[in-house]
XYZ file of C-alpha atoms in Angstrom:
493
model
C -22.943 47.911 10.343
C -20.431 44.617 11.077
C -18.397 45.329 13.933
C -15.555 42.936 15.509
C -15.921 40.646 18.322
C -14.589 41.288 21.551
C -12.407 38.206 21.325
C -12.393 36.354 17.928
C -10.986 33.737 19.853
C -9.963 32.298 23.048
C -6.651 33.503 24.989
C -4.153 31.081 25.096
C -4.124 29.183 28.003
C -1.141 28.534 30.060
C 0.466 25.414 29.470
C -0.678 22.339 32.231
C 3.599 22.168 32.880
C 3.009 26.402 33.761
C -0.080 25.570 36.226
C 1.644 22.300 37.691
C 1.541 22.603 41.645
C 4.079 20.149 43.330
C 1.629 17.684 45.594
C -1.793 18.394 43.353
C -3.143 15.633 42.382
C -6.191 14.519 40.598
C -6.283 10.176 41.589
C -6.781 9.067 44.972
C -6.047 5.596 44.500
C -7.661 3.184 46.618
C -5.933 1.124 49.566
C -3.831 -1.604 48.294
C -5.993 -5.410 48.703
C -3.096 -7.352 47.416
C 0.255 -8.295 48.563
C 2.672 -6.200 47.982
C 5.290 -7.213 45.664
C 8.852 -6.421 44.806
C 9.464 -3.305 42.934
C 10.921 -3.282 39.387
C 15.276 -3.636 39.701
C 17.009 0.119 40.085
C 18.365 -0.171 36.601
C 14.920 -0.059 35.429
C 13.682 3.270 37.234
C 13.467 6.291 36.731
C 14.637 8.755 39.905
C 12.821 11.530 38.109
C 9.694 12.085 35.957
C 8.531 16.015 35.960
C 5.390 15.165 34.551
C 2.871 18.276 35.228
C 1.029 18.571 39.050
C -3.073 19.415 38.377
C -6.540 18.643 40.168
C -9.008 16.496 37.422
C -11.057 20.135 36.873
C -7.674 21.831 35.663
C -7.013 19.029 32.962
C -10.481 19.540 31.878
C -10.410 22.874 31.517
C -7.514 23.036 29.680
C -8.399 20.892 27.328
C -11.684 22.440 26.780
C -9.916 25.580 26.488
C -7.459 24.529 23.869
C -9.876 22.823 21.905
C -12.002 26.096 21.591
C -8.873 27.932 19.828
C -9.921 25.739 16.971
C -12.256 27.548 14.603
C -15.309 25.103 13.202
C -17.968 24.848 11.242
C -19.891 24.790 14.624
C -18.651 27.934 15.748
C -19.189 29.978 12.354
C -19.570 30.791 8.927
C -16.391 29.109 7.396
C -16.343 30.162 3.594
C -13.391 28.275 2.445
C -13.552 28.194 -1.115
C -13.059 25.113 -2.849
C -13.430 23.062 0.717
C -17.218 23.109 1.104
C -16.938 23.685 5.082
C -20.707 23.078 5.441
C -22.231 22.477 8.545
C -22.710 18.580 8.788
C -26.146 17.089 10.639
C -24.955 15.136 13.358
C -26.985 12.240 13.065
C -24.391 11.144 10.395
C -21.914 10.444 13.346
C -24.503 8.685 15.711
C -24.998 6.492 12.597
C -21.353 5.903 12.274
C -20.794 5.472 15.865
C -23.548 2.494 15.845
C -22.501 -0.968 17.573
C -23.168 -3.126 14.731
C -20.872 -0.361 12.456
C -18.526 0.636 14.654
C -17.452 -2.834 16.407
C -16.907 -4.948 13.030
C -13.592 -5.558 11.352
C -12.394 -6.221 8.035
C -11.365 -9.937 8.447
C -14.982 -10.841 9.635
C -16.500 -13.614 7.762
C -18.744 -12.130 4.919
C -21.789 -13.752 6.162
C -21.540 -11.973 9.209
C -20.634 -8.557 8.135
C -23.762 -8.756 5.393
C -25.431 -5.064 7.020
C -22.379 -3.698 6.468
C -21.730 -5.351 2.645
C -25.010 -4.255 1.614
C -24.175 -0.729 2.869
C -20.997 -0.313 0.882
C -23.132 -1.799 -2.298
C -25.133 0.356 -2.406
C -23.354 3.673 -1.373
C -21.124 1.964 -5.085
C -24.945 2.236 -7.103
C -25.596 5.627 -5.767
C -22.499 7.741 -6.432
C -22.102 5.524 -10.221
C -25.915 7.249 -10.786
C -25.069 10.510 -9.632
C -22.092 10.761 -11.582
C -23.485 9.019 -14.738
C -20.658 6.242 -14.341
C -21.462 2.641 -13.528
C -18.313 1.278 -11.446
C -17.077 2.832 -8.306
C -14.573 2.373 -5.397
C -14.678 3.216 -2.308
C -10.942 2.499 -1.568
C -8.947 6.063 -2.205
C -8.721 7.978 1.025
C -8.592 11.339 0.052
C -9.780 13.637 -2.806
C -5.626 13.594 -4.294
C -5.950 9.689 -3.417
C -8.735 9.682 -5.973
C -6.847 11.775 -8.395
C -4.163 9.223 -8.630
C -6.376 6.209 -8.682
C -7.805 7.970 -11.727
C -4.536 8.785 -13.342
C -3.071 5.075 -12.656
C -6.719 3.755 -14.411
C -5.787 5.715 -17.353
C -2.131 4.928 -17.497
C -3.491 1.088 -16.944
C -5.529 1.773 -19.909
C -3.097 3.083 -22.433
C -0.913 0.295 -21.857
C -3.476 -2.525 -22.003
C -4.048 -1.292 -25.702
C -0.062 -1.003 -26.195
C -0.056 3.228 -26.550
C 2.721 4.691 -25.071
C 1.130 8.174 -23.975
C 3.628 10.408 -22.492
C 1.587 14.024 -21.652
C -1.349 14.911 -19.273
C -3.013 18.039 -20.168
C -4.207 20.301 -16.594
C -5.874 23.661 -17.588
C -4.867 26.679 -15.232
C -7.584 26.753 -13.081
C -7.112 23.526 -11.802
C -6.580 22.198 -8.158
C -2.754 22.193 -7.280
C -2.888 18.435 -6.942
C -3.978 17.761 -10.251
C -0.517 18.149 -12.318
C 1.328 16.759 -9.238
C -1.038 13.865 -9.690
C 0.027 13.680 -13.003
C 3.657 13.398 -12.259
C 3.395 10.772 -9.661
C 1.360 8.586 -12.605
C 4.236 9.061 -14.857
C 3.229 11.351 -17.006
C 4.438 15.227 -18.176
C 2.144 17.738 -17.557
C 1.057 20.105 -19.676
C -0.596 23.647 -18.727
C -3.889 24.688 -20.588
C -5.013 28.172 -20.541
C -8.069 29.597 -19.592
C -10.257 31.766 -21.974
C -12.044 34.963 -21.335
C -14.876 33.577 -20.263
C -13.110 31.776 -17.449
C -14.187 28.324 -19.288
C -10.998 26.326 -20.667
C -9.895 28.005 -23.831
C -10.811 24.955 -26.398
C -8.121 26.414 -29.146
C -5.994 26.148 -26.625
C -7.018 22.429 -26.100
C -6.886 21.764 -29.492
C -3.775 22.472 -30.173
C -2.271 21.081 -27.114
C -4.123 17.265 -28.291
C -1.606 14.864 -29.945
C -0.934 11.407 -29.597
C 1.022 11.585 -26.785
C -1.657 13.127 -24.416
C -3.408 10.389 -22.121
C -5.866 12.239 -20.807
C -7.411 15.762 -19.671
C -7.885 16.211 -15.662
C -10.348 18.897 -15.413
C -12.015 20.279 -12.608
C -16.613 21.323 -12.978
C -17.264 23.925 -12.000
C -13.633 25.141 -12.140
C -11.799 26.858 -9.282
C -13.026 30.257 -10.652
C -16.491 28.903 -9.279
C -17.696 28.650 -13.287
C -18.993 26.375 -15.144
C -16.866 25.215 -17.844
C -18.914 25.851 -20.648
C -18.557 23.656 -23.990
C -17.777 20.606 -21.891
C -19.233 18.239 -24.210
C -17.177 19.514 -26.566
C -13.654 19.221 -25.003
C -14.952 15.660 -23.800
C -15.360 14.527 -27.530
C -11.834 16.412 -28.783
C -10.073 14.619 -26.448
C -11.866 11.315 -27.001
C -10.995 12.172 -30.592
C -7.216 12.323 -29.954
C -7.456 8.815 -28.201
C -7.372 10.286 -24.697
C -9.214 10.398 -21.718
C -11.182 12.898 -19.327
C -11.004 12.372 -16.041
C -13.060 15.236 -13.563
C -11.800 16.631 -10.446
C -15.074 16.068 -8.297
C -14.182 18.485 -5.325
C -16.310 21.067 -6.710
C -19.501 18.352 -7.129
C -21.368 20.202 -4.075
C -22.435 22.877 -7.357
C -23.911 19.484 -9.366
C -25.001 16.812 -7.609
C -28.579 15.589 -8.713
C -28.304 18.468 -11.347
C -25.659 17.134 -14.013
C -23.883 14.306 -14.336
C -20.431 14.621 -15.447
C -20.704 10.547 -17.183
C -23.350 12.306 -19.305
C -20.793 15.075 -20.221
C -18.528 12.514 -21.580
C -16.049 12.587 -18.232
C -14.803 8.962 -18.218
C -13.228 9.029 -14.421
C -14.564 11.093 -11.712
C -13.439 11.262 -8.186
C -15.811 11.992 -5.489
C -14.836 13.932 -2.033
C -17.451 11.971 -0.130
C -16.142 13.142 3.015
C -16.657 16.878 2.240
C -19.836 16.517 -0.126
C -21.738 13.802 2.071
C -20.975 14.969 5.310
C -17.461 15.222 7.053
C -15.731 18.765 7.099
C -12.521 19.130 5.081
C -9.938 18.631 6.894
C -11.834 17.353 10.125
C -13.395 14.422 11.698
C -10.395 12.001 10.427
C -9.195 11.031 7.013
C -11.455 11.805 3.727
C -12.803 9.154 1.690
C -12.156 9.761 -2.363
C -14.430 7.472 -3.727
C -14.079 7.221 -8.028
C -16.317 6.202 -10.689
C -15.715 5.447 -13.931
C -16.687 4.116 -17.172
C -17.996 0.508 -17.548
C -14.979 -0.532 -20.307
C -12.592 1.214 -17.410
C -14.395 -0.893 -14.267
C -11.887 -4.167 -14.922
C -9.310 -1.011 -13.986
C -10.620 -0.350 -10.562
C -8.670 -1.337 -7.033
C -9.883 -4.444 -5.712
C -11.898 -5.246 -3.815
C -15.437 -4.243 -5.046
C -18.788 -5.153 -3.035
C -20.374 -7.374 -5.535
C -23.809 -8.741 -5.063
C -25.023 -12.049 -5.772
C -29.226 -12.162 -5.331
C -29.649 -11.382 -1.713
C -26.170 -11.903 -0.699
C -22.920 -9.558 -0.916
C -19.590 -10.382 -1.248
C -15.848 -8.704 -2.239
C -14.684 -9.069 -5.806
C -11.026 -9.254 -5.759
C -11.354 -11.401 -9.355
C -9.737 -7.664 -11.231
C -7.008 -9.287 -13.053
C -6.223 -5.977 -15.050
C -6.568 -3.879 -12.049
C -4.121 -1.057 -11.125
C -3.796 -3.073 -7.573
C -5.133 -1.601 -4.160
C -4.077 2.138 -3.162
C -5.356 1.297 0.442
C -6.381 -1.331 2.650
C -10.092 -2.648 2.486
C -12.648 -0.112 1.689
C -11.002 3.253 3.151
C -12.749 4.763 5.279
C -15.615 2.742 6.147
C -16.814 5.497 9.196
C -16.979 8.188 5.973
C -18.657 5.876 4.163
C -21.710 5.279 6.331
C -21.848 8.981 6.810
C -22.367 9.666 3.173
C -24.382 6.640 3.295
C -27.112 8.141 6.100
C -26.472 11.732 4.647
C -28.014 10.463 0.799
C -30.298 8.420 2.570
C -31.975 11.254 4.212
C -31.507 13.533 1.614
C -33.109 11.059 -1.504
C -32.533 12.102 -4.675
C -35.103 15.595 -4.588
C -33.044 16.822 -1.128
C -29.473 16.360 -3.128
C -30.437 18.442 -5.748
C -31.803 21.066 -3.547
C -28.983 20.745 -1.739
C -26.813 21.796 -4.992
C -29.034 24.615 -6.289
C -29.085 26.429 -2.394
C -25.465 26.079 -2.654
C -25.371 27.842 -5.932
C -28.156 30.717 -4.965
C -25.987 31.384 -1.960
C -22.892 32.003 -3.903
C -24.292 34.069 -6.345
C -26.172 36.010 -3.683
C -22.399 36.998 -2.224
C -21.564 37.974 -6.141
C -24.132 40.056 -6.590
C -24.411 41.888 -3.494
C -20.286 42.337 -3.275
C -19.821 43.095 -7.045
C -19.474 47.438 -6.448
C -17.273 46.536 -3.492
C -14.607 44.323 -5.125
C -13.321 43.131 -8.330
C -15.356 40.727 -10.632
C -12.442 38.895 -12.574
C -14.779 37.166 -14.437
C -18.149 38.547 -14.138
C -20.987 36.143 -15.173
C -22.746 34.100 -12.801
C -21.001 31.446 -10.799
C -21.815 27.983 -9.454
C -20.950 27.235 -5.701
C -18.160 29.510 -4.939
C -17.557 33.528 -6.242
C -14.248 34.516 -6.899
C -13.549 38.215 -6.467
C -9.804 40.247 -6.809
C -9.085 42.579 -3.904
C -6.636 43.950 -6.749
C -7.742 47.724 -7.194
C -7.844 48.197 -2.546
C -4.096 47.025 -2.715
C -3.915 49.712 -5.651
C -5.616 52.857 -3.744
C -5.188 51.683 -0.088
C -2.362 49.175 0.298
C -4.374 46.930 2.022
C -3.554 43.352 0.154
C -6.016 40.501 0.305
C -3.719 38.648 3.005
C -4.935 42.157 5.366
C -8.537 41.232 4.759
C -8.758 37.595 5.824
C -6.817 38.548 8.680
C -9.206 41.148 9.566
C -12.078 39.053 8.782
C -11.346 37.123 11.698
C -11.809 40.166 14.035
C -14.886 39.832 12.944
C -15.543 35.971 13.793
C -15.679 34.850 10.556
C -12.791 32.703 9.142
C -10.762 33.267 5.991
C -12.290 32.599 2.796
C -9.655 30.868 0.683
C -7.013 33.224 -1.058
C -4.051 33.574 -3.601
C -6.224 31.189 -5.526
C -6.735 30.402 -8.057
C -3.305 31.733 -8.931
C -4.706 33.334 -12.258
C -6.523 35.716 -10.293
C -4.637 38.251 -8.219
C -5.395 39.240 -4.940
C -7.788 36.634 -5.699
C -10.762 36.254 -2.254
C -12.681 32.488 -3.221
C -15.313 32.567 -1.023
C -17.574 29.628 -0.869
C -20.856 29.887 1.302
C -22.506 26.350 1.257
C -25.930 25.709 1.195
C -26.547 25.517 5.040
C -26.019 28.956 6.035
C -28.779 31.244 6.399
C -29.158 34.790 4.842
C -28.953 36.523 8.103
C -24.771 34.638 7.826
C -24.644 36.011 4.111
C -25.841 39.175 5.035
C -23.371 39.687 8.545
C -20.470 38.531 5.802
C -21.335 41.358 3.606
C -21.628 43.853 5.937
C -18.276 42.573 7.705
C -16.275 42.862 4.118
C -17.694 45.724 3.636
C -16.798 47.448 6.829
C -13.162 45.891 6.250
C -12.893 48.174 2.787
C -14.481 50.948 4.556
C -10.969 50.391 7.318
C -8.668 49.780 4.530
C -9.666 53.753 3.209
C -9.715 55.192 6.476
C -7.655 53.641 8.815
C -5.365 50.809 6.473
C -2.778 50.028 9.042
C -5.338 48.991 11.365
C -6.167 46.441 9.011
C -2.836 45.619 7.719
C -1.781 44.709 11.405
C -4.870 42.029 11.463
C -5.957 40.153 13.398
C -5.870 42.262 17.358
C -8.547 39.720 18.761
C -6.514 36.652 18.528
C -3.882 35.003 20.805
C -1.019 35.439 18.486
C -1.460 37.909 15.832
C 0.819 37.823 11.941
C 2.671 34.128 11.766
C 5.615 33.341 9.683
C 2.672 30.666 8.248
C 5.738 28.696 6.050
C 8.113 28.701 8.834
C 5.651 27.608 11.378
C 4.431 24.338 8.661
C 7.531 23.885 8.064
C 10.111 23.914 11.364
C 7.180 23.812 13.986
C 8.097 23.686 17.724
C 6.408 20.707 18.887
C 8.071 20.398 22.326
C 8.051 22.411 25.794
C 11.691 21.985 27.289
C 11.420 21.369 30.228
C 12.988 24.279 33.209
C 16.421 22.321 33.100
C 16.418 21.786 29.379
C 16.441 25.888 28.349
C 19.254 27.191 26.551
């Protein structure tokens, strides 16, 4: 039986302005060796600066100590659906932080910066052959950045051939930034249902296809964790209505050296290299969006591209229809090695273990959780399961918030939830292909000790989490009026 930590996490430590002793110090500076000279005019200084009072040991505690309120990948099982929080080998970042990487710039001359050319060439070959599409950039910065270079390349493609396409069709289960993607290209979106099966519902399709639709953005595996079955099919329907398919990649960690979505008939795919290849969602900097597309859609792609001539490489900013840079250079370069060393040491046989461990680890959590909580769609699932905590807020009033929070208690952070929003009380749990049974199996036990609370004892789990430093946030409030600043004694109210 899962029982909570002691502490979940750290208690918050007192601010360094709170510790600040008047005379501490952590400098001695050495005696002066140089002349004195004239201080800086009055009107230029300050008669009082209250910065904080500490030894060098306090500042580096406290900094530890904040630092460990953060929950990581390299504290504990993570399952955030749809954000592939795997744990990420750190030889990627001694790779990155290399001299001969880390030291370069942009504005070198080419024939000095050839290592680093060659790199970026052929990171291009090897995400066009795992997603079955020949061209790729490296220049989005983010998974959404991706999405719009994608919608831009198709709204640059419409109008090279003169059709004025109006409508951009986004099924249900799709990532949030898809149809706000779709706005910021121009375009009206339009909502596509989802069948029983959890695949999109293709009469649905069809009669949403008319010659005002540009394109379909679709995310495989969807964000039910499925496989959208009859993708071929909804490729060629919308090819058929003179649009085009682009392919949410973020959910590629189910695919990669499996399927690829070019051979599916996607036209535009968007990779999250960061989160795929080796960076954490959301940590370790900005994300890297690399997208691939279709060789008649290449002439489309931000410039520039790493070209290679024989044994020498060079940028290709010769794109005269291009949709124009969305960022400077290459994005991310430091993301890009990373992915770089991570296929590297994987090869081509490692990736698609990778992929299938990642989908055998989900549907080990979906089978051994399916008596415990809702199957909304029960068939088996690619890299993430998506179960409804609808029938415990039913019998016990305990809603699926009440069970994150209480999840923590138990050291493990949230899995993703509300979403998708076709689901209620929807729990997406996504368990990665690096964590070990013994994880799978203390995640289990935890959720199901959490249901066990929610019959017995429900408030204690509705007041969730009692380990942590603060407990229940206003979450919206907090993102969206946060209190950045501690006034200082004088300064209260």
């Amino acid at each position: 039986m899962a029982a909570p930590v002691d502490t979940g996490l750290l208690p918050a430590p007192p601010l360094l302005f709170e510790q600040s002793v008047p005379g501490r110090n952590g400098v001695q500076l050495a005696p002066l060796d140089v002349p004195r000279s004239a201080l800086l005019p009055d009107e230029l200084l300050r008669t009082g600066l209250p910065l904080p009072e500490l030894s060098e040991p306090e500042v580096v505690r406290h900094f530890t100590n904040t630092s460990r309120r953060n929950f990581s990948v390299d504290q504990g099982f993570y399952p955030l659906g749809s954000c592939t929080m795997k744990y990420n080998p750190k030889i990627n970042d001694r790779v990155a932080d290399l001299p001969g990487l880390a030291a370069i710039h942009p504005y070198q001359d080419e024939a000095t910066v050839q290592g680093a050319l060659r790199l970026l060439w052929e990171l291009q070959e090897w995400l066009g052959e795992i997603a079955g599409l020949p061209a790729v950039s490296l220049q989005p910065s983010a998974g959404a950045h991706g999405e719009l270079t994608g919608a831009l390349i198709i709204r640059a493609y419409h109008e090279a051939a003169g059709r004025q396409r109006t409508t951009m069709l986004v099924p249900d289960s799709a990532h949030g930034t898809n149809p706000a993607t779709a706005a910021m290209a121009g375009y009206r979106a339009r909502t596509v249902p989802t069948g029983k099966d959890g695949s999109l519902d293709f009469a649905a399709l069809q009669d949403a296809l008319g010659d005002d639709v540009a394109g379909l953005m679709i995310t495989n595996p969807n964000t039910l964790g499925l496989f959208v079955e009859g993708i071929t099919d909804i490729a060629a329907a919308v090819h058929e209505a003179g649009g085009l398919v682009y392919m949410d990649g973020a959910n590629m960690n189910a695919m990669v050296g499996v399927a690829r979505p070019g051979d599916l008939g996607t036209d535009i795919l968007h990779f999250n290299l960061h989160k795929t290849f080796s960076v954490p969602h959301g940590g370790g900097g900005p994300g890297a969006g690399a997208t691939a597309v279709t060789a008649e859609l290449a002439p489309f792609l931000p410039p520039p591209v790493v070209c290679r001539d024989g044994d020498r490489y060079r940028h290709d900013y010769r794109r005269p229809r291009s949709i124009g840079r969305v960022r400077a250079f290459y994005g991310n370069f430091n993301n890009a090695v990373r992915g770089y060393a991570y296929l590297r040491s994987l090869g081509g046989d490692g990736l698609a273990e990778m992929s299938r461990l990642a989908v055998l680890n989900a549907n080990y959590l979906r089978a051994a959780l399916a008596g415990d909580l809702e199957l909304p769609y029960p068939r088996i699932c690619k890299h993430e399961a998506v179960f409804s905590a609808r029938r415990v807020a039913k019998d016990h009033g305990v809603r699926t918030l009440d069970i994150a929070k209480r999840l923590i208690d138990y050291g493990i952070h949230p899995p993703t939830i509300y979403f998708p929003l076709i689901v209620p009380e929807a729990l997406m749990v996504e368990p990665t292909e690096t964590e070990s049974k013994h994880t799978l199996d203390h995640f289990i036990a935890a959720l199901r000790a959490i249901l066990a609370e929610a019959a017995a004892t429900p408030e204690l789990v509705r007041a969730a989490p009692h380990s942590t430093p603060i407990g229940r946030l206003d979450e919206a409030t907090a993102a969206r009026r946060p209190v950045l600043t501690w006034p200082l004694p004088g300064d209260r109210p």
